[in-house]
PDB file of C-alpha atoms in Angstrom:
ATOM      1  CA  GLU A   1       0.044   0.065   0.144  1.00 88.00           C
ATOM      2  CA  ILE A   2       1.490   3.307  -1.276  1.00 94.00           C
ATOM      3  CA  VAL A   3       2.172   5.685   2.172  1.00 97.00           C
ATOM      4  CA  LEU A   4       1.763   9.780   1.257  1.00 98.00           C
ATOM      5  CA  THR A   5       3.509  11.806   3.660  1.00 98.00           C
ATOM      6  CA  GLN A   6       3.218  15.416   3.686  1.00 98.00           C
ATOM      7  CA  SER A   7       5.366  18.278   5.137  1.00 97.00           C
ATOM      8  CA  PRO A   8       5.249  20.398   6.943  1.00 98.00           C
ATOM      9  CA  GLY A   9       2.457  19.583   9.123  1.00 98.00           C
ATOM     10  CA  THR A  10       1.683  23.083   9.678  1.00 98.00           C
ATOM     11  CA  LEU A  11       3.185  26.081   7.437  1.00 98.00           C
ATOM     12  CA  SER A  12       2.753  29.368   8.990  1.00 98.00           C
ATOM     13  CA  LEU A  13       2.707  32.503   6.437  1.00 98.00           C
ATOM     14  CA  SER A  14       1.592  36.015   5.822  1.00 98.00           C
ATOM     15  CA  PRO A  15      -0.789  36.824   2.982  1.00 97.00           C
ATOM     16  CA  GLY A  16       1.415  37.893  -0.024  1.00 97.00           C
ATOM     17  CA  GLU A  17       4.025  35.299   0.478  1.00 98.00           C
ATOM     18  CA  ARG A  18       4.238  32.088  -1.307  1.00 98.00           C
ATOM     19  CA  ALA A  19       3.533  28.465   0.003  1.00 98.00           C
ATOM     20  CA  THR A  20       5.514  25.206  -1.152  1.00 98.00           C
ATOM     21  CA  LEU A  21       3.961  22.040   0.301  1.00 98.00           C
ATOM     22  CA  SER A  22       5.349  18.434  -0.240  1.00 98.00           C
ATOM     23  CA  CYS A  23       3.559  15.264  -1.126  1.00 98.00           C
ATOM     24  CA  ARG A  24       6.032  12.286  -0.545  1.00 98.00           C
ATOM     25  CA  ALA A  25       5.153   8.764  -2.000  1.00 98.00           C
ATOM     26  CA  SER A  26       6.717   5.710  -0.138  1.00 97.00           C
ATOM     27  CA  GLU A  27       7.169   4.563  -3.636  1.00 97.00           C
ATOM     28  CA  SER A  28       7.447   5.717  -7.162  1.00 97.00           C
ATOM     29  CA  ILE A  29       3.801   6.455  -8.063  1.00 96.00           C
ATOM     30  CA  THR A  30       1.899   7.454 -11.888  1.00 92.00           C
ATOM     31  CA  ARG A  31       2.186  11.273 -11.724  1.00 90.00           C
ATOM     32  CA  THR A  32      -1.502  10.914 -13.576  1.00 92.00           C
ATOM     33  CA  SER A  33      -2.775   9.308 -10.085  1.00 94.00           C
ATOM     34  CA  LEU A  34      -1.988  12.292  -8.129  1.00 97.00           C
ATOM     35  CA  ALA A  35      -4.244  14.931  -6.739  1.00 98.00           C
ATOM     36  CA  TRP A  36      -4.421  17.512  -4.325  1.00 98.00           C
ATOM     37  CA  TYR A  37      -7.560  19.426  -2.193  1.00 98.00           C
ATOM     38  CA  GLN A  38      -8.282  22.302  -0.092  1.00 98.00           C
ATOM     39  CA  GLN A  39     -10.387  21.810   2.755  1.00 98.00           C
ATOM     40  CA  LYS A  40     -11.869  24.745   5.001  1.00 98.00           C
ATOM     41  CA  PRO A  41     -13.105  24.691   8.310  1.00 97.00           C
ATOM     42  CA  GLY A  42     -16.801  22.583   8.254  1.00 97.00           C
ATOM     43  CA  GLN A  43     -16.523  21.886   4.585  1.00 98.00           C
ATOM     44  CA  ALA A  44     -15.983  19.005   2.254  1.00 98.00           C
ATOM     45  CA  PRO A  45     -12.511  19.004   0.366  1.00 98.00           C
ATOM     46  CA  SER A  46     -12.411  20.859  -2.790  1.00 98.00           C
ATOM     47  CA  LEU A  47     -10.214  19.445  -5.999  1.00 98.00           C
ATOM     48  CA  LEU A  48      -7.642  21.622  -6.693  1.00 98.00           C
ATOM     49  CA  ILE A  49      -5.310  19.756  -9.252  1.00 98.00           C
ATOM     50  CA  TYR A  50      -5.254  16.021 -10.617  1.00 97.00           C
ATOM     51  CA  GLY A  51      -2.702  14.362 -12.981  1.00 95.00           C
ATOM     52  CA  ALA A  52      -0.303  16.039 -10.544  1.00 96.00           C
ATOM     53  CA  SER A  53      -0.300  19.311 -12.422  1.00 96.00           C
ATOM     54  CA  ASN A  54      -3.592  19.901 -14.004  1.00 96.00           C
ATOM     55  CA  ARG A  55      -5.521  22.712 -12.322  1.00 97.00           C
ATOM     56  CA  ALA A  56      -9.353  21.792 -12.032  1.00 96.00           C
ATOM     57  CA  THR A  57     -12.162  24.000 -13.094  1.00 94.00           C
ATOM     58  CA  GLY A  58     -12.350  26.985 -10.724  1.00 96.00           C
ATOM     59  CA  THR A  59      -8.821  26.934  -9.365  1.00 98.00           C
ATOM     60  CA  PRO A  60      -6.817  29.789  -9.667  1.00 97.00           C
ATOM     61  CA  ASP A  61      -3.615  29.985 -11.730  1.00 96.00           C
ATOM     62  CA  ARG A  62      -1.724  31.308  -8.414  1.00 98.00           C
ATOM     63  CA  PHE A  63      -2.231  27.401  -7.484  1.00 98.00           C
ATOM     64  CA  SER A  64       0.759  25.266  -9.714  1.00 98.00           C
ATOM     65  CA  ALA A  65       1.518  21.988  -9.100  1.00 98.00           C
ATOM     66  CA  GLY A  66       4.126  19.157 -10.308  1.00 97.00           C
ATOM     67  CA  GLY A  67       6.521  16.329  -9.489  1.00 97.00           C
ATOM     68  CA  SER A  68       7.286  13.113 -10.254  1.00 96.00           C
ATOM     69  CA  GLY A  69       8.279   9.676  -8.962  1.00 97.00           C
ATOM     70  CA  THR A  70       8.046  10.027  -5.133  1.00 98.00           C
ATOM     71  CA  ASP A  71       7.881  13.810  -4.883  1.00 98.00           C
ATOM     72  CA  PHE A  72       5.285  16.227  -5.533  1.00 98.00           C
ATOM     73  CA  THR A  73       4.819  19.701  -4.641  1.00 98.00           C
ATOM     74  CA  LEU A  74       1.778  22.199  -4.572  1.00 98.00           C
ATOM     75  CA  SER A  75       2.975  25.976  -4.581  1.00 98.00           C
ATOM     76  CA  ILE A  76       0.574  29.124  -4.202  1.00 98.00           C
ATOM     77  CA  SER A  77       1.977  32.457  -4.921  1.00 95.00           C
ATOM     78  CA  ARG A  78       0.873  35.633  -3.628  1.00 95.00           C
ATOM     79  CA  LEU A  79      -1.370  33.586  -0.357  1.00 98.00           C
ATOM     80  CA  GLU A  80      -4.868  35.362   0.112  1.00 98.00           C
ATOM     81  CA  PRO A  81      -6.589  35.119   2.983  1.00 97.00           C
ATOM     82  CA  GLY A  82      -9.215  32.456   1.743  1.00 97.00           C
ATOM     83  CA  ASP A  83      -6.138  30.241   1.085  1.00 98.00           C
ATOM     84  CA  PHE A  84      -5.604  29.578   4.578  1.00 98.00           C
ATOM     85  CA  ALA A  85      -6.866  26.044   4.992  1.00 98.00           C
ATOM     86  CA  VAL A  86      -5.918  22.488   5.404  1.00 98.00           C
ATOM     87  CA  TYR A  87      -3.984  20.750   2.098  1.00 98.00           C
ATOM     88  CA  TYR A  88      -4.532  16.991   1.239  1.00 98.00           C
ATOM     89  CA  CYS A  89      -2.699  15.093  -1.700  1.00 98.00           C
ATOM     90  CA  GLN A  90      -4.212  11.828  -2.754  1.00 98.00           C
ATOM     91  CA  HIS A  91      -3.101   8.879  -5.011  1.00 98.00           C
ATOM     92  CA  TYR A  92      -5.099   6.029  -6.825  1.00 96.00           C
ATOM     93  CA  GLY A  93      -3.405   3.057  -7.192  1.00 93.00           C
ATOM     94  CA  SER A  94      -4.935   0.167  -9.145  1.00 89.00           C
ATOM     95  CA  ALA A  95      -3.549  -2.958  -8.147  1.00 86.00           C
ATOM     96  CA  PRO A  96      -5.572  -3.269  -5.823  1.00 88.00           C
ATOM     97  CA  PRO A  97      -8.029  -0.204  -6.402  1.00 92.00           C
ATOM     98  CA  MET A  98      -7.490   2.216  -3.607  1.00 94.00           C
ATOM     99  CA  TYR A  99      -7.350   5.787  -2.967  1.00 97.00           C
ATOM    100  CA  THR A 100      -4.639   7.049  -0.425  1.00 98.00           C
ATOM    101  CA  PHE A 101      -4.900  10.349   1.499  1.00 98.00           C
ATOM    102  CA  GLY A 102      -1.852  12.176   2.819  1.00 98.00           C
ATOM    103  CA  GLN A 103      -2.277  13.142   6.579  1.00 98.00           C
ATOM    104  CA  GLY A 104      -2.876  16.882   5.509  1.00 98.00           C
ATOM    105  CA  THR A 105      -0.608  20.513   5.658  1.00 98.00           C
ATOM    106  CA  LYS A 106      -2.663  23.131   7.652  1.00 98.00           C
ATOM    107  CA  LEU A 107      -1.452  26.503   6.570  1.00 98.00           C
ATOM    108  CA  GLU A 108      -2.106  28.960   8.924  1.00 98.00           C
ATOM    109  CA  ILE A 109      -2.135  32.906   9.001  1.00 96.00           C
ATOM    110  CA  LYS A 110       1.310  34.252  10.338  1.00 95.00           C
TER     111      LYS A 110
ATOM    112  CA  GLN B   1     -24.777  20.904 -12.200  1.00 93.00           C
ATOM    113  CA  VAL B   2     -23.998  18.075 -10.280  1.00 95.00           C
ATOM    114  CA  HIS B   3     -24.779  17.599  -6.526  1.00 97.00           C
ATOM    115  CA  LEU B   4     -24.186  15.044  -4.106  1.00 98.00           C
ATOM    116  CA  GLN B   5     -26.651  14.552  -0.914  1.00 98.00           C
ATOM    117  CA  GLU B   6     -25.539  12.472   2.194  1.00 98.00           C
ATOM    118  CA  SER B   7     -28.269  11.377   4.570  1.00 98.00           C
ATOM    119  CA  GLY B   8     -28.980   8.615   7.184  1.00 96.00           C
ATOM    120  CA  PRO B   9     -28.939   8.422  11.239  1.00 96.00           C
ATOM    121  CA  GLY B  10     -26.384  10.764  13.147  1.00 93.00           C
ATOM    122  CA  LEU B  11     -26.120   8.604  16.025  1.00 97.00           C
ATOM    123  CA  LEU B  12     -25.692   4.693  16.757  1.00 98.00           C
ATOM    124  CA  LYS B  13     -24.620   2.706  19.441  1.00 98.00           C
ATOM    125  CA  PRO B  14     -21.959   0.284  19.312  1.00 98.00           C
ATOM    126  CA  SER B  15     -22.408  -2.966  17.112  1.00 98.00           C
ATOM    127  CA  GLN B  16     -25.123  -1.387  15.011  1.00 98.00           C
ATOM    128  CA  THR B  17     -25.092  -1.188  11.783  1.00 98.00           C
ATOM    129  CA  LEU B  18     -24.528   1.982   9.858  1.00 98.00           C
ATOM    130  CA  SER B  19     -26.437   2.987   6.782  1.00 98.00           C
ATOM    131  CA  LEU B  20     -26.227   6.094   4.524  1.00 98.00           C
ATOM    132  CA  THR B  21     -27.514   7.352   1.422  1.00 98.00           C
ATOM    133  CA  CYS B  22     -26.117   9.600  -1.224  1.00 98.00           C
ATOM    134  CA  THR B  23     -28.700  10.787  -3.567  1.00 98.00           C
ATOM    135  CA  VAL B  24     -27.347  12.003  -7.006  1.00 97.00           C
ATOM    136  CA  SER B  25     -29.010  14.862  -8.952  1.00 97.00           C
ATOM    137  CA  GLY B  26     -27.643  16.487 -12.226  1.00 95.00           C
ATOM    138  CA  ALA B  27     -26.186  13.332 -13.416  1.00 93.00           C
ATOM    139  CA  SER B  28     -26.855   9.411 -14.289  1.00 93.00           C
ATOM    140  CA  ILE B  29     -25.459   7.052 -11.494  1.00 94.00           C
ATOM    141  CA  THR B  30     -25.332   4.739 -14.454  1.00 91.00           C
ATOM    142  CA  SER B  31     -23.014   6.718 -16.242  1.00 87.00           C
ATOM    143  CA  ASP B  32     -20.050   4.680 -17.522  1.00 85.00           C
ATOM    144  CA  ASP B  33     -17.535   6.896 -16.889  1.00 89.00           C
ATOM    145  CA  TYR B  34     -17.938   8.012 -13.378  1.00 94.00           C
ATOM    146  CA  TYR B  35     -17.029   6.241  -9.913  1.00 95.00           C
ATOM    147  CA  TRP B  36     -19.044   6.689  -6.865  1.00 97.00           C
ATOM    148  CA  SER B  37     -17.424   6.976  -3.490  1.00 98.00           C
ATOM    149  CA  TRP B  38     -17.623   7.265   0.341  1.00 98.00           C
ATOM    150  CA  ILE B  39     -15.094   8.746   2.047  1.00 98.00           C
ATOM    151  CA  ARG B  40     -14.802   9.454   5.711  1.00 98.00           C
ATOM    152  CA  GLN B  41     -12.764  11.971   8.553  1.00 98.00           C
ATOM    153  CA  PRO B  42     -13.088  11.512  12.112  1.00 98.00           C
ATOM    154  CA  PRO B  43     -13.115  14.452  14.191  1.00 97.00           C
ATOM    155  CA  GLY B  44      -9.670  16.464  13.628  1.00 96.00           C
ATOM    156  CA  LYS B  45      -7.844  13.681  11.417  1.00 97.00           C
ATOM    157  CA  GLY B  46      -7.476  13.182   7.618  1.00 98.00           C
ATOM    158  CA  LEU B  47      -9.741  11.636   5.071  1.00 98.00           C
ATOM    159  CA  GLU B  48      -9.858   7.690   4.572  1.00 98.00           C
ATOM    160  CA  TRP B  49     -11.619   6.065   1.533  1.00 98.00           C
ATOM    161  CA  ILE B  50     -13.983   3.499   2.383  1.00 98.00           C
ATOM    162  CA  GLY B  51     -15.079   2.146  -0.977  1.00 98.00           C
ATOM    163  CA  ASN B  52     -16.702   2.925  -4.226  1.00 97.00           C
ATOM    164  CA  ILE B  53     -19.450   1.713  -6.788  1.00 96.00           C
ATOM    165  CA  TYR B  54     -19.314   1.841 -10.534  1.00 94.00           C
ATOM    166  CA  ASP B  55     -20.495   0.292 -13.532  1.00 85.00           C
ATOM    167  CA  SER B  56     -23.770   0.013 -11.722  1.00 76.00           C
ATOM    168  CA  GLY B  57     -22.744  -2.436  -9.447  1.00 89.00           C
ATOM    169  CA  HIS B  58     -19.022  -3.074  -9.186  1.00 94.00           C
ATOM    170  CA  THR B  59     -17.421  -2.447  -6.071  1.00 96.00           C
ATOM    171  CA  ASP B  60     -13.810  -1.993  -4.690  1.00 96.00           C
ATOM    172  CA  PHE B  61     -13.268  -1.448  -0.868  1.00 97.00           C
ATOM    173  CA  ASN B  62     -10.422  -0.115   1.243  1.00 97.00           C
ATOM    174  CA  PRO B  63      -8.919  -3.602   2.408  1.00 95.00           C
ATOM    175  CA  SER B  64      -8.735  -2.169   6.009  1.00 96.00           C
ATOM    176  CA  LEU B  65     -12.741  -1.950   6.240  1.00 97.00           C
ATOM    177  CA  LYS B  66     -13.687  -4.723   3.735  1.00 96.00           C
ATOM    178  CA  SER B  67     -14.926  -7.038   5.912  1.00 97.00           C
ATOM    179  CA  ARG B  68     -17.584  -4.619   7.442  1.00 98.00           C
ATOM    180  CA  VAL B  69     -18.266  -2.401   4.222  1.00 98.00           C
ATOM    181  CA  SER B  70     -21.053  -2.943   1.447  1.00 98.00           C
ATOM    182  CA  ILE B  71     -21.905  -0.680  -0.913  1.00 98.00           C
ATOM    183  CA  SER B  72     -25.081  -0.668  -3.487  1.00 97.00           C
ATOM    184  CA  VAL B  73     -26.889   1.500  -5.911  1.00 96.00           C
ATOM    185  CA  ASP B  74     -30.611   2.114  -6.668  1.00 95.00           C
ATOM    186  CA  THR B  75     -30.846   3.229 -10.158  1.00 93.00           C
ATOM    187  CA  SER B  76     -34.373   4.152 -10.145  1.00 95.00           C
ATOM    188  CA  LYS B  77     -33.846   6.653  -7.393  1.00 97.00           C
ATOM    189  CA  ASN B  78     -30.027   7.759  -8.559  1.00 96.00           C
ATOM    190  CA  GLN B  79     -28.966   6.707  -5.044  1.00 97.00           C
ATOM    191  CA  PHE B  80     -25.866   4.724  -3.726  1.00 97.00           C
ATOM    192  CA  SER B  81     -25.804   3.520  -0.497  1.00 98.00           C
ATOM    193  CA  LEU B  82     -23.023   2.406   2.207  1.00 98.00           C
ATOM    194  CA  ASN B  83     -23.835  -0.042   4.664  1.00 98.00           C
ATOM    195  CA  LEU B  84     -20.944  -0.735   7.632  1.00 98.00           C
ATOM    196  CA  THR B  85     -21.509  -3.122  10.173  1.00 98.00           C
ATOM    197  CA  SER B  86     -20.415  -3.770  13.939  1.00 98.00           C
ATOM    198  CA  VAL B  87     -19.547   0.217  14.156  1.00 98.00           C
ATOM    199  CA  ILE B  88     -17.503   1.137  17.065  1.00 98.00           C
ATOM    200  CA  ALA B  89     -16.543   4.572  18.546  1.00 98.00           C
ATOM    201  CA  ALA B  90     -13.717   4.538  16.252  1.00 98.00           C
ATOM    202  CA  ASP B  91     -16.412   4.840  12.987  1.00 98.00           C
ATOM    203  CA  THR B  92     -17.456   8.164  14.464  1.00 98.00           C
ATOM    204  CA  ALA B  93     -16.551  10.820  11.495  1.00 98.00           C
ATOM    205  CA  VAL B  94     -17.877  12.779   9.007  1.00 98.00           C
ATOM    206  CA  TYR B  95     -19.050  10.696   6.163  1.00 98.00           C
ATOM    207  CA  PHE B  96     -18.880  12.109   2.751  1.00 98.00           C
ATOM    208  CA  CYS B  97     -19.858  10.821  -0.800  1.00 98.00           C
ATOM    209  CA  ALA B  98     -18.122  11.971  -3.519  1.00 98.00           C
ATOM    210  CA  ARG B  99     -17.429  11.398  -7.354  1.00 97.00           C
ATOM    211  CA  ASP B 100     -14.487  10.790  -9.467  1.00 92.00           C
ATOM    212  CA  GLY B 101     -13.752   9.600 -12.919  1.00 90.00           C
ATOM    213  CA  GLY B 102     -13.700  11.212 -16.593  1.00 89.00           C
ATOM    214  CA  HIS B 103     -10.761  11.635 -18.814  1.00 89.00           C
ATOM    215  CA  TYR B 104      -8.148  14.343 -19.540  1.00 89.00           C
ATOM    216  CA  CYS B 105      -6.271  14.645 -22.744  1.00 90.00           C
ATOM    217  CA  SER B 106      -2.384  15.636 -23.011  1.00 86.00           C
ATOM    218  CA  GLY B 107      -1.680  15.573 -26.506  1.00 89.00           C
ATOM    219  CA  ALA B 108      -2.591  12.771 -28.119  1.00 92.00           C
ATOM    220  CA  THR B 109      -2.929  10.415 -24.951  1.00 93.00           C
ATOM    221  CA  CYS B 110      -6.257  10.261 -22.322  1.00 92.00           C
ATOM    222  CA  PHE B 111      -5.867   9.703 -19.201  1.00 91.00           C
ATOM    223  CA  ASN B 112      -8.611   8.859 -16.312  1.00 90.00           C
ATOM    224  CA  ILE B 113      -9.095  11.454 -13.736  1.00 92.00           C
ATOM    225  CA  ASP B 114      -8.449   9.740 -10.604  1.00 93.00           C
ATOM    226  CA  ALA B 115      -9.380  12.355  -8.469  1.00 97.00           C
ATOM    227  CA  PHE B 116     -12.947  13.382  -6.368  1.00 98.00           C
ATOM    228  CA  GLN B 117     -14.454  15.933  -8.373  1.00 97.00           C
ATOM    229  CA  ILE B 118     -17.860  16.363  -6.881  1.00 97.00           C
ATOM    230  CA  TRP B 119     -18.326  16.189  -3.020  1.00 98.00           C
ATOM    231  CA  GLY B 120     -21.565  15.975  -0.941  1.00 98.00           C
ATOM    232  CA  HIS B 121     -21.377  18.232   2.287  1.00 98.00           C
ATOM    233  CA  GLY B 122     -21.269  15.096   4.460  1.00 98.00           C
ATOM    234  CA  THR B 123     -23.035  13.954   7.757  1.00 98.00           C
ATOM    235  CA  ARG B 124     -21.695  13.632  10.867  1.00 98.00           C
ATOM    236  CA  VAL B 125     -22.145   9.972  12.715  1.00 98.00           C
ATOM    237  CA  THR B 126     -21.321   9.426  15.792  1.00 98.00           C
ATOM    238  CA  VAL B 127     -21.324   6.195  17.661  1.00 98.00           C
ATOM    239  CA  SER B 128     -21.645   6.382  21.431  1.00 97.00           C
ATOM    240  CA  SER B 129     -23.451   3.905  24.007  1.00 96.00           C
TER     241      SER B 129
END
């Protein structure tokens, strides 16, 4: 089973700054099956990125993502107040079929 | 626009069976392109995929829950349902239904979208004696 480890656990930044979040897989994964979500308190997660680097409908271009193999990143430029939330990475593996989430990174206002 | 809405009891006693339903609007649950999942989130913790149903009846489950989980579909009501048997306190969580699937293309190659694009708002389930 693939394990996704996100770092840091908490990231404290100020509006206007740039955030870089990491997601590391326990073994090499297919980048087309790596996604990122944003979750605000009391809400369902919202898809930001699929296929490691493709922005979902409605995701601002301040959000960018990439990576390959075991290391993937989500970057947010020019942080806005609404960006402070918890971010999860997620992987789908087909043998056996299984969706796995990282433990999350909390992005908080400094 | 596609909407998912969870429903079901919010309070259960240990050993009971959790039954939740997800009502889908704006899309047909029989569509070949999409997969319909249940995902849960214990209080203050991360997300855990429970299982899914697709192709009007095929199912896959998280191995850690497989022995207690079943998922079914009611195409006449455009709904799919989760049953989790022998619940314990650790099953206390917000339960979400979600949809993934579809495709995207990069150049001449197309790939599945293995990500949850649509989520319900979630329903809180508490297991307590």
